[in-house]
PDB file of C-alpha atoms and ligand atoms in Angstrom:
ATOM      1  CA  UNK A   1      90.512 105.019  91.043  1.00  0.00           C
ATOM      2  CA  UNK A   2      87.686 103.872  93.042  1.00  0.00           C
ATOM      3  CA  UNK A   3      88.391 103.975  97.019  1.00  0.00           C
ATOM      4  CA  UNK A   4      90.920 105.594  98.045  1.00  0.00           C
ATOM      5  CA  UNK A   5      91.210 105.172 101.843  1.00  0.00           C
ATOM      6  CA  UNK A   6      93.494 105.291 104.582  1.00  0.00           C
ATOM      7  CA  UNK A   7      94.146 102.833 107.118  1.00  0.00           C
ATOM      8  CA  UNK A   8      95.602 101.706 110.353  1.00  0.00           C
ATOM      9  CA  UNK A   9      97.945  99.655 110.673  1.00  0.00           C
ATOM     10  CA  UNK A  10     100.269  98.524 113.783  1.00  0.00           C
ATOM     11  CA  UNK A  11     103.411  95.929 114.083  1.00  0.00           C
ATOM     12  CA  UNK A  12     102.910  94.293 117.240  1.00  0.00           C
ATOM     13  CA  UNK A  13     105.735  93.887 120.252  1.00  0.00           C
ATOM     14  CA  UNK A  14     106.777  90.346 119.078  1.00  0.00           C
ATOM     15  CA  UNK A  15     107.265  91.285 115.577  1.00  0.00           C
ATOM     16  CA  UNK A  16     109.294  94.532 116.855  1.00  0.00           C
ATOM     17  CA  UNK A  17     111.435  92.267 119.226  1.00  0.00           C
ATOM     18  CA  UNK A  18     112.219  89.683 115.888  1.00  0.00           C
ATOM     19  CA  UNK A  19     113.347  92.750 113.885  1.00  0.00           C
ATOM     20  CA  UNK A  20     110.359  92.219 111.408  1.00  0.00           C
ATOM     21  CA  UNK A  21     109.226  96.253 111.301  1.00  0.00           C
ATOM     22  CA  UNK A  22     110.993  96.743 108.129  1.00  0.00           C
ATOM     23  CA  UNK A  23     109.747  93.175 106.652  1.00  0.00           C
ATOM     24  CA  UNK A  24     106.199  94.599 107.484  1.00  0.00           C
ATOM     25  CA  UNK A  25     106.781  97.671 106.058  1.00  0.00           C
ATOM     26  CA  UNK A  26     108.465  95.990 103.202  1.00  0.00           C
ATOM     27  CA  UNK A  27     105.212  93.962 102.274  1.00  0.00           C
ATOM     28  CA  UNK A  28     102.959  96.727 102.251  1.00  0.00           C
ATOM     29  CA  UNK A  29     105.399  99.196 100.192  1.00  0.00           C
ATOM     30  CA  UNK A  30     105.983  96.500  97.581  1.00  0.00           C
ATOM     31  CA  UNK A  31     101.801  95.991  96.983  1.00  0.00           C
ATOM     32  CA  UNK A  32     101.974  99.621  96.067  1.00  0.00           C
ATOM     33  CA  UNK A  33     100.121 101.057  99.392  1.00  0.00           C
ATOM     34  CA  UNK A  34     101.973 104.599 100.276  1.00  0.00           C
ATOM     35  CA  UNK A  35     103.318 105.747 103.997  1.00  0.00           C
ATOM     36  CA  UNK A  36     101.617 108.871 105.079  1.00  0.00           C
ATOM     37  CA  UNK A  37     102.601 108.393 108.909  1.00  0.00           C
ATOM     38  CA  UNK A  38     104.359 105.931 111.169  1.00  0.00           C
ATOM     39  CA  UNK A  39     105.632 106.255 114.617  1.00  0.00           C
ATOM     40  CA  UNK A  40     107.585 103.883 117.523  1.00  0.00           C
ATOM     41  CA  UNK A  41     105.892 104.234 120.384  1.00  0.00           C
ATOM     42  CA  UNK A  42     105.257 101.550 123.835  1.00  0.00           C
ATOM     43  CA  UNK A  43     101.781 101.773 124.740  1.00  0.00           C
ATOM     44  CA  UNK A  44      99.994 102.674 127.976  1.00  0.00           C
ATOM     45  CA  UNK A  45      97.593 100.931 129.561  1.00  0.00           C
ATOM     46  CA  UNK A  46      95.213 103.598 128.705  1.00  0.00           C
ATOM     47  CA  UNK A  47      96.175 103.659 125.101  1.00  0.00           C
ATOM     48  CA  UNK A  48      95.855  99.761 125.081  1.00  0.00           C
ATOM     49  CA  UNK A  49      92.214  99.452 126.445  1.00  0.00           C
ATOM     50  CA  UNK A  50      91.229 102.095 124.057  1.00  0.00           C
ATOM     51  CA  UNK A  51      92.859 100.501 121.405  1.00  0.00           C
ATOM     52  CA  UNK A  52      91.627  96.672 122.182  1.00  0.00           C
ATOM     53  CA  UNK A  53      87.320  98.369 123.749  1.00  0.00           C
ATOM     54  CA  UNK A  54      85.787  95.514 121.926  1.00  0.00           C
ATOM     55  CA  UNK A  55      87.453  93.030 123.876  1.00  0.00           C
ATOM     56  CA  UNK A  56      87.125  94.526 127.370  1.00  0.00           C
ATOM     57  CA  UNK A  57      84.841  91.525 128.126  1.00  0.00           C
ATOM     58  CA  UNK A  58      86.511  88.535 126.685  1.00  0.00           C
ATOM     59  CA  UNK A  59      88.867  85.940 128.167  1.00  0.00           C
ATOM     60  CA  UNK A  60      92.083  87.116 126.710  1.00  0.00           C
ATOM     61  CA  UNK A  61      92.086  90.849 127.356  1.00  0.00           C
ATOM     62  CA  UNK A  62      94.070  90.982 130.009  1.00  0.00           C
ATOM     63  CA  UNK A  63      96.638  89.045 127.997  1.00  0.00           C
ATOM     64  CA  UNK A  64      96.486  91.277 125.546  1.00  0.00           C
ATOM     65  CA  UNK A  65      96.846  94.282 126.947  1.00  0.00           C
ATOM     66  CA  UNK A  66     100.125  93.010 128.944  1.00  0.00           C
ATOM     67  CA  UNK A  67     101.607  91.733 125.890  1.00  0.00           C
ATOM     68  CA  UNK A  68     100.439  95.162 123.538  1.00  0.00           C
ATOM     69  CA  UNK A  69     101.913  97.255 126.130  1.00  0.00           C
ATOM     70  CA  UNK A  70     105.070  94.650 126.719  1.00  0.00           C
ATOM     71  CA  UNK A  71     107.655  96.975 124.363  1.00  0.00           C
ATOM     72  CA  UNK A  72     107.505  99.626 121.569  1.00  0.00           C
ATOM     73  CA  UNK A  73     104.971  98.925 118.312  1.00  0.00           C
ATOM     74  CA  UNK A  74     105.133 101.038 115.181  1.00  0.00           C
ATOM     75  CA  UNK A  75     101.519 102.367 114.231  1.00  0.00           C
ATOM     76  CA  UNK A  76     101.263 103.648 110.879  1.00  0.00           C
ATOM     77  CA  UNK A  77      98.974 104.440 107.840  1.00  0.00           C
ATOM     78  CA  UNK A  78      98.843 103.294 104.934  1.00  0.00           C
ATOM     79  CA  UNK A  79      96.671 104.862 102.107  1.00  0.00           C
ATOM     80  CA  UNK A  80      95.489 102.876  98.298  1.00  0.00           C
ATOM     81  CA  UNK A  81      92.456 101.848  96.766  1.00  0.00           C
ATOM     82  CA  UNK A  82      90.582  99.335  99.098  1.00  0.00           C
ATOM     83  CA  UNK A  83      93.588  99.883 101.675  1.00  0.00           C
ATOM     84  CA  UNK A  84      91.685  97.812 104.701  1.00  0.00           C
ATOM     85  CA  UNK A  85      90.547  95.426 102.538  1.00  0.00           C
ATOM     86  CA  UNK A  86      94.078  95.205 100.405  1.00  0.00           C
ATOM     87  CA  UNK A  87      95.757  95.001 104.122  1.00  0.00           C
ATOM     88  CA  UNK A  88      93.765  92.394 105.846  1.00  0.00           C
ATOM     89  CA  UNK A  89      94.247  89.835 102.912  1.00  0.00           C
ATOM     90  CA  UNK A  90      98.079  90.936 103.304  1.00  0.00           C
ATOM     91  CA  UNK A  91      97.924  90.226 107.154  1.00  0.00           C
ATOM     92  CA  UNK A  92      96.016  87.130 107.230  1.00  0.00           C
ATOM     93  CA  UNK A  93      93.582  85.124 109.761  1.00  0.00           C
ATOM     94  CA  UNK A  94      94.201  86.231 113.848  1.00  0.00           C
ATOM     95  CA  UNK A  95      94.998  82.707 114.032  1.00  0.00           C
ATOM     96  CA  UNK A  96      98.174  81.738 112.360  1.00  0.00           C
ATOM     97  CA  UNK A  97      97.646  78.524 111.868  1.00  0.00           C
ATOM     98  CA  UNK A  98      94.817  79.611 109.699  1.00  0.00           C
ATOM     99  CA  UNK A  99      96.550  82.348 107.967  1.00  0.00           C
ATOM    100  CA  UNK A 100      97.575  81.572 104.416  1.00  0.00           C
ATOM    101  CA  UNK A 101     101.177  80.913 103.632  1.00  0.00           C
ATOM    102  CA  UNK A 102     101.701  84.347 101.756  1.00  0.00           C
ATOM    103  CA  UNK A 103     100.535  86.365 104.513  1.00  0.00           C
ATOM    104  CA  UNK A 104     102.384  88.225 106.966  1.00  0.00           C
ATOM    105  CA  UNK A 105     100.745  85.887 110.107  1.00  0.00           C
ATOM    106  CA  UNK A 106     101.157  82.703 108.274  1.00  0.00           C
ATOM    107  CA  UNK A 107     104.775  83.238 107.182  1.00  0.00           C
ATOM    108  CA  UNK A 108     105.812  84.972 110.233  1.00  0.00           C
ATOM    109  CA  UNK A 109     103.710  84.283 113.136  1.00  0.00           C
ATOM    110  CA  UNK A 110     103.116  80.503 114.566  1.00  0.00           C
ATOM    111  CA  UNK A 111     100.984  81.932 117.897  1.00  0.00           C
ATOM    112  CA  UNK A 112      97.238  83.724 118.184  1.00  0.00           C
ATOM    113  CA  UNK A 113      98.916  85.820 120.956  1.00  0.00           C
ATOM    114  CA  UNK A 114     102.038  86.748 119.290  1.00  0.00           C
ATOM    115  CA  UNK A 115     100.773  87.465 115.591  1.00  0.00           C
ATOM    116  CA  UNK A 116     102.881  90.376 115.440  1.00  0.00           C
ATOM    117  CA  UNK A 117     101.011  92.840 113.304  1.00  0.00           C
ATOM    118  CA  UNK A 118      97.453  94.256 113.854  1.00  0.00           C
ATOM    119  CA  UNK A 119      94.948  95.809 111.012  1.00  0.00           C
ATOM    120  CA  UNK A 120      91.657  97.824 111.575  1.00  0.00           C
ATOM    121  CA  UNK A 121      88.792  95.855 109.991  1.00  0.00           C
ATOM    122  CA  UNK A 122      87.141  95.640 107.167  1.00  0.00           C
ATOM    123  CA  UNK A 123      83.995  94.781 108.403  1.00  0.00           C
ATOM    124  CA  UNK A 124      83.767  97.133 111.414  1.00  0.00           C
ATOM    125  CA  UNK A 125      82.784 100.456 109.297  1.00  0.00           C
ATOM    126  CA  UNK A 126      84.382 103.285 112.179  1.00  0.00           C
ATOM    127  CA  UNK A 127      87.332 101.295 112.755  1.00  0.00           C
ATOM    128  CA  UNK A 128      90.143 103.134 110.674  1.00  0.00           C
ATOM    129  CA  UNK A 129      89.024 106.492 112.060  1.00  0.00           C
ATOM    130  CA  UNK A 130      88.852 105.469 115.350  1.00  0.00           C
ATOM    131  CA  UNK A 131      92.626 103.779 115.457  1.00  0.00           C
ATOM    132  CA  UNK A 132      93.705 106.583 113.796  1.00  0.00           C
ATOM    133  CA  UNK A 133      92.543 109.018 115.442  1.00  0.00           C
ATOM    134  CA  UNK A 134      94.092 106.962 118.625  1.00  0.00           C
ATOM    135  CA  UNK A 135      97.696 107.324 117.654  1.00  0.00           C
ATOM    136  CA  UNK A 136      98.288 109.921 115.678  1.00  0.00           C
ATOM    137  CA  UNK A 137      97.129 114.062 115.153  1.00  0.00           C
ATOM    138  CA  UNK A 138      95.674 115.172 111.714  1.00  0.00           C
ATOM    139  CA  UNK A 139      99.185 117.072 111.689  1.00  0.00           C
ATOM    140  CA  UNK A 140     101.008 113.911 111.946  1.00  0.00           C
ATOM    141  CA  UNK A 141      99.934 112.758 109.046  1.00  0.00           C
ATOM    142  CA  UNK A 142     101.153 113.379 105.544  1.00  0.00           C
ATOM    143  CA  UNK A 143      99.458 113.865 101.853  1.00  0.00           C
ATOM    144  CA  UNK A 144     101.783 113.366  99.127  1.00  0.00           C
ATOM    145  CA  UNK A 145     101.238 111.962  95.379  1.00  0.00           C
ATOM    146  CA  UNK A 146     102.955 108.919  94.936  1.00  0.00           C
ATOM    147  CA  UNK A 147     106.000 108.919  91.420  1.00  0.00           C
ATOM    148  CA  UNK A 148     104.826 105.360  90.880  1.00  0.00           C
ATOM    149  CA  UNK A 149     100.952 105.868  90.867  1.00  0.00           C
ATOM    150  CA  UNK A 150     100.135 106.271  87.076  1.00  0.00           C
ATOM    151  CA  UNK A 151     101.423 102.868  87.138  1.00  0.00           C
ATOM    152  CA  UNK A 152      99.323 101.509  89.957  1.00  0.00           C
ATOM    153  CA  UNK A 153      96.195 102.434  88.975  1.00  0.00           C
ATOM    154  CA  UNK A 154      94.021 102.778  85.547  1.00  0.00           C
TER     155      UNK A 154
HETATM  156  P1  IDP B   1      92.646  90.585 114.693  1.00  0.00           P
HETATM  157  O1  IDP B   1      93.834  91.021 115.112  1.00  0.00           O
HETATM  158  O2  IDP B   1      92.952  90.036 113.202  1.00  0.00           O
HETATM  159  O3  IDP B   1      91.984  92.500 113.593  1.00  0.00           O
HETATM  160  P2  IDP B   1      91.057  90.307 117.010  1.00  0.00           P
HETATM  161  O4  IDP B   1      89.979  89.592 116.756  1.00  0.00           O
HETATM  162  O5  IDP B   1      90.609  91.733 116.876  1.00  0.00           O
HETATM  163  O6  IDP B   1      91.712  90.145 115.315  1.00  0.00           O
HETATM  164  O7  IDP B   1      91.630  90.246 118.095  1.00  0.00           O
HETATM  165  C1  IDP B   1      92.486  90.955 118.641  1.00  0.00           C
HETATM  166  C2  IDP B   1      93.971  90.577 118.962  1.00  0.00           C
HETATM  167  O8  IDP B   1      93.947  89.760 120.496  1.00  0.00           O
HETATM  168  C3  IDP B   1      94.599  89.160 117.572  1.00  0.00           C
HETATM  169  O9  IDP B   1      95.199  89.834 117.360  1.00  0.00           O
HETATM  170  C4  IDP B   1      94.936  88.401 118.794  1.00  0.00           C
HETATM  171  O10 IDP B   1      95.595  89.014 119.010  1.00  0.00           O
HETATM  172  C5  IDP B   1      94.174  88.314 120.115  1.00  0.00           C
HETATM  173  N1  IDP B   1      93.382  87.142 119.904  1.00  0.00           N
HETATM  174  C6  IDP B   1      92.083  87.625 119.644  1.00  0.00           C
HETATM  175  N2  IDP B   1      91.463  85.759 119.681  1.00  0.00           N
HETATM  176  C7  IDP B   1      91.824  85.419 120.761  1.00  0.00           C
HETATM  177  C8  IDP B   1      91.411  84.178 121.732  1.00  0.00           C
HETATM  178  O11 IDP B   1      90.944  83.634 121.652  1.00  0.00           O
HETATM  179  N3  IDP B   1      93.272  84.376 122.406  1.00  0.00           N
HETATM  180  C9  IDP B   1      93.953  84.792 122.606  1.00  0.00           C
HETATM  181  N4  IDP B   1      94.099  86.015 122.523  1.00  0.00           N
HETATM  182  C10 IDP B   1      93.426  86.111 120.733  1.00  0.00           C
END
């Protein structure tokens, strides 16, 4: 197996309020990815700024922070082969209008500012490490052998 890695994913407040937490988890589980960390929290403003630091200068930044702090979110860490790219493919384009049907955003979202789920960007090399460390301590994450790994990986 090559490139088994951990990637950061977060169910956003819109999806939490709409009862889509289980759906997002099921999509990732069904693909074969392994859940190694998860919690429910309401982000404070400081954490939201840190999480979206790359967007500080964007015109939508204040609305984004207001939204992401507006209700519970579910930060998670998922593990698997090429997990970052696999998850980005599964969530679809940032704008749901551009997201293919069959992706999470393409199936469950309509609006750019309410697009259900966040996932670390596979084109940003340090994204996973940075985002995981914002939301989790090392001992919040577990390591285990999945019983199905023989059937998921060659
Ligand atoms: P990503 O979530 O697909 O990685 P990013 O470009 O990192 O996309 O943007 C972070 C979030 O900011 C997006 O998921 C979306 O909710 C919001 N966003 C991005 N671009 C815009 C915009 O032009 N207007 C309003 N909100 C935006």
